Amino acid sequence: MTEKEFLYVGHYIDKNGNYILKVGTTNDLERRRKEHTRNYRKSDKYTLPADQEFQYDFSLKLSKYNTLRYEDKTRKRWQNENVGEFVRNDRFCCKRKPKKVEI
């Protein structure tokens, strides 16, 4: 049986009020949300406030191959469309919440 994973889009609001948008993949959404919350609270730049958590906006279960393919394509699309300032690996710093993004 083919193992399934989640493609997800999520966000948080950093200490400066920036909307930080993220695309990623995981096999465990709850574990990954907790990891993001913990890691982004420690981040030097675009820090998640202690009283907030990373939130999911969208998730879809797909094959592992497809999640990685869609994550890569989405990241490139958002960079080409200037959705926000690209931040190491897969986050985008937006001055305000985008009205719409495509996956």
PDB file of C-alpha atoms in Angstrom:
ATOM      1  CA  MET A   1       0.000   0.000   0.000  1.00  0.00           C
ATOM      2  CA  THR A   2       1.244   3.467  -0.881  1.00  0.00           C
ATOM      3  CA  GLU A   3       1.982   5.617   2.138  1.00  0.00           C
ATOM      4  CA  LYS A   4       0.019   8.873   2.289  1.00  0.00           C
ATOM      5  CA  GLU A   5       1.173  12.249   3.549  1.00  0.00           C
ATOM      6  CA  PHE A   6      -0.378  15.684   3.913  1.00  0.00           C
ATOM      7  CA  LEU A   7       0.321  18.711   1.796  1.00  0.00           C
ATOM      8  CA  TYR A   8      -0.547  21.745   3.906  1.00  0.00           C
ATOM      9  CA  VAL A   9      -0.666  25.516   3.924  1.00  0.00           C
ATOM     10  CA  GLY A  10      -0.557  27.310   7.237  1.00  0.00           C
ATOM     11  CA  HIS A  11       0.318  30.608   8.811  1.00  0.00           C
ATOM     12  CA  TYR A  12       1.071  32.617  11.911  1.00  0.00           C
ATOM     13  CA  ILE A  13       1.323  36.314  12.738  1.00  0.00           C
ATOM     14  CA  ASP A  14       4.816  37.277  13.885  1.00  0.00           C
ATOM     15  CA  LYS A  15       5.685  39.746  16.674  1.00  0.00           C
ATOM     16  CA  ASN A  16       5.778  42.592  14.135  1.00  0.00           C
ATOM     17  CA  GLY A  17       2.318  41.839  12.741  1.00  0.00           C
ATOM     18  CA  ASN A  18       3.567  40.195   9.539  1.00  0.00           C
ATOM     19  CA  TYR A  19       1.500  37.367   8.105  1.00  0.00           C
ATOM     20  CA  ILE A  20       3.883  34.411   7.713  1.00  0.00           C
ATOM     21  CA  LEU A  21       2.602  31.919   5.154  1.00  0.00           C
ATOM     22  CA  LYS A  22       4.011  28.397   4.884  1.00  0.00           C
ATOM     23  CA  VAL A  23       3.644  25.428   2.556  1.00  0.00           C
ATOM     24  CA  GLY A  24       4.853  22.001   3.643  1.00  0.00           C
ATOM     25  CA  THR A  25       4.348  18.264   3.910  1.00  0.00           C
ATOM     26  CA  THR A  26       4.019  15.877   6.838  1.00  0.00           C
ATOM     27  CA  ASN A  27       2.655  12.490   7.784  1.00  0.00           C
ATOM     28  CA  ASP A  28       1.349  13.841  11.135  1.00  0.00           C
ATOM     29  CA  LEU A  29      -0.356  17.250  11.125  1.00  0.00           C
ATOM     30  CA  GLU A  30      -0.640  17.672  14.897  1.00  0.00           C
ATOM     31  CA  ARG A  31       3.000  16.758  15.571  1.00  0.00           C
ATOM     32  CA  ARG A  32       4.179  19.094  12.791  1.00  0.00           C
ATOM     33  CA  ARG A  33       2.015  21.976  14.056  1.00  0.00           C
ATOM     34  CA  LYS A  34       3.591  21.640  17.504  1.00  0.00           C
ATOM     35  CA  GLU A  35       7.091  21.538  15.965  1.00  0.00           C
ATOM     36  CA  HIS A  36       6.404  24.699  13.956  1.00  0.00           C
ATOM     37  CA  THR A  37       4.987  26.471  17.000  1.00  0.00           C
ATOM     38  CA  ARG A  38       8.017  25.560  19.113  1.00  0.00           C
ATOM     39  CA  ASN A  39      10.584  26.369  16.411  1.00  0.00           C
ATOM     40  CA  TYR A  40       9.056  29.657  15.244  1.00  0.00           C
ATOM     41  CA  ARG A  41       8.852  30.936  18.820  1.00  0.00           C
ATOM     42  CA  LYS A  42      12.656  30.548  18.957  1.00  0.00           C
ATOM     43  CA  SER A  43      13.233  32.035  15.512  1.00  0.00           C
ATOM     44  CA  ASP A  44      15.471  35.135  15.401  1.00  0.00           C
ATOM     45  CA  LYS A  45      13.488  36.627  12.544  1.00  0.00           C
ATOM     46  CA  TYR A  46       9.697  36.487  12.078  1.00  0.00           C
ATOM     47  CA  THR A  47       9.238  35.264  15.656  1.00  0.00           C
ATOM     48  CA  LEU A  48       5.942  33.667  16.687  1.00  0.00           C
ATOM     49  CA  PRO A  49       4.613  35.291  19.899  1.00  0.00           C
ATOM     50  CA  ALA A  50       4.491  33.040  22.970  1.00  0.00           C
ATOM     51  CA  ASP A  51       0.697  33.297  23.213  1.00  0.00           C
ATOM     52  CA  GLN A  52       0.016  32.167  19.628  1.00  0.00           C
ATOM     53  CA  GLU A  53       0.373  28.947  17.631  1.00  0.00           C
ATOM     54  CA  PHE A  54       0.983  27.931  14.051  1.00  0.00           C
ATOM     55  CA  GLN A  55      -2.371  27.340  12.298  1.00  0.00           C
ATOM     56  CA  TYR A  56      -3.368  25.281   9.278  1.00  0.00           C
ATOM     57  CA  ASP A  57      -5.461  26.841   6.529  1.00  0.00           C
ATOM     58  CA  PHE A  58      -5.572  23.857   4.202  1.00  0.00           C
ATOM     59  CA  SER A  59      -4.427  20.244   4.082  1.00  0.00           C
ATOM     60  CA  LEU A  60      -4.860  17.432   1.602  1.00  0.00           C
ATOM     61  CA  LYS A  61      -3.787  13.791   1.876  1.00  0.00           C
ATOM     62  CA  LEU A  62      -1.800  12.600  -1.154  1.00  0.00           C
ATOM     63  CA  SER A  63       0.965  10.185  -2.009  1.00  0.00           C
ATOM     64  CA  LYS A  64       4.359  11.177  -0.619  1.00  0.00           C
ATOM     65  CA  TYR A  65       5.638  11.786  -4.154  1.00  0.00           C
ATOM     66  CA  ASN A  66       2.751  14.146  -4.947  1.00  0.00           C
ATOM     67  CA  THR A  67       3.019  16.091  -1.677  1.00  0.00           C
ATOM     68  CA  LEU A  68       6.684  16.820  -2.379  1.00  0.00           C
ATOM     69  CA  ARG A  69       5.961  17.718  -6.003  1.00  0.00           C
ATOM     70  CA  TYR A  70       3.101  20.084  -5.096  1.00  0.00           C
ATOM     71  CA  GLU A  71       5.101  21.652  -2.263  1.00  0.00           C
ATOM     72  CA  ASP A  72       7.970  22.424  -4.632  1.00  0.00           C
ATOM     73  CA  LYS A  73       5.684  23.763  -7.383  1.00  0.00           C
ATOM     74  CA  THR A  74       3.717  25.888  -4.921  1.00  0.00           C
ATOM     75  CA  ARG A  75       6.875  27.386  -3.399  1.00  0.00           C
ATOM     76  CA  LYS A  76       8.171  28.290  -6.874  1.00  0.00           C
ATOM     77  CA  ARG A  77       4.808  29.704  -7.944  1.00  0.00           C
ATOM     78  CA  TRP A  78       4.566  31.899  -4.830  1.00  0.00           C
ATOM     79  CA  GLN A  79       8.111  33.145  -5.409  1.00  0.00           C
ATOM     80  CA  ASN A  80       7.321  33.979  -9.054  1.00  0.00           C
ATOM     81  CA  GLU A  81       4.068  35.683  -8.048  1.00  0.00           C
ATOM     82  CA  ASN A  82       5.805  37.678  -5.267  1.00  0.00           C
ATOM     83  CA  VAL A  83       3.305  36.456  -2.682  1.00  0.00           C
ATOM     84  CA  GLY A  84       5.691  37.772  -0.027  1.00  0.00           C
ATOM     85  CA  GLU A  85       9.366  37.854   0.882  1.00  0.00           C
ATOM     86  CA  PHE A  86      10.692  34.296   0.615  1.00  0.00           C
ATOM     87  CA  VAL A  87      12.116  33.136   3.933  1.00  0.00           C
ATOM     88  CA  ARG A  88      14.497  30.171   4.099  1.00  0.00           C
ATOM     89  CA  ASN A  89      13.042  26.942   2.694  1.00  0.00           C
ATOM     90  CA  ASP A  90       9.289  27.448   2.562  1.00  0.00           C
ATOM     91  CA  ARG A  91       7.945  30.465   4.422  1.00  0.00           C
ATOM     92  CA  PHE A  92       6.770  33.755   2.982  1.00  0.00           C
ATOM     93  CA  CYS A  93       6.625  37.012   4.940  1.00  0.00           C
ATOM     94  CA  CYS A  94       3.601  39.033   3.842  1.00  0.00           C
ATOM     95  CA  LYS A  95       2.898  42.515   5.177  1.00  0.00           C
ATOM     96  CA  ARG A  96      -0.776  41.499   5.224  1.00  0.00           C
ATOM     97  CA  LYS A  97      -2.778  38.340   4.616  1.00  0.00           C
ATOM     98  CA  PRO A  98      -2.958  37.550   0.892  1.00  0.00           C
ATOM     99  CA  LYS A  99      -6.506  37.642  -0.522  1.00  0.00           C
ATOM    100  CA  LYS A 100      -5.796  34.420  -2.439  1.00  0.00           C
ATOM    101  CA  VAL A 101      -2.972  31.975  -3.121  1.00  0.00           C
ATOM    102  CA  GLU A 102      -2.935  29.058  -5.540  1.00  0.00           C
ATOM    103  CA  ILE A 103      -1.630  25.582  -4.787  1.00  0.00           C
TER     104      ILE A 103
END
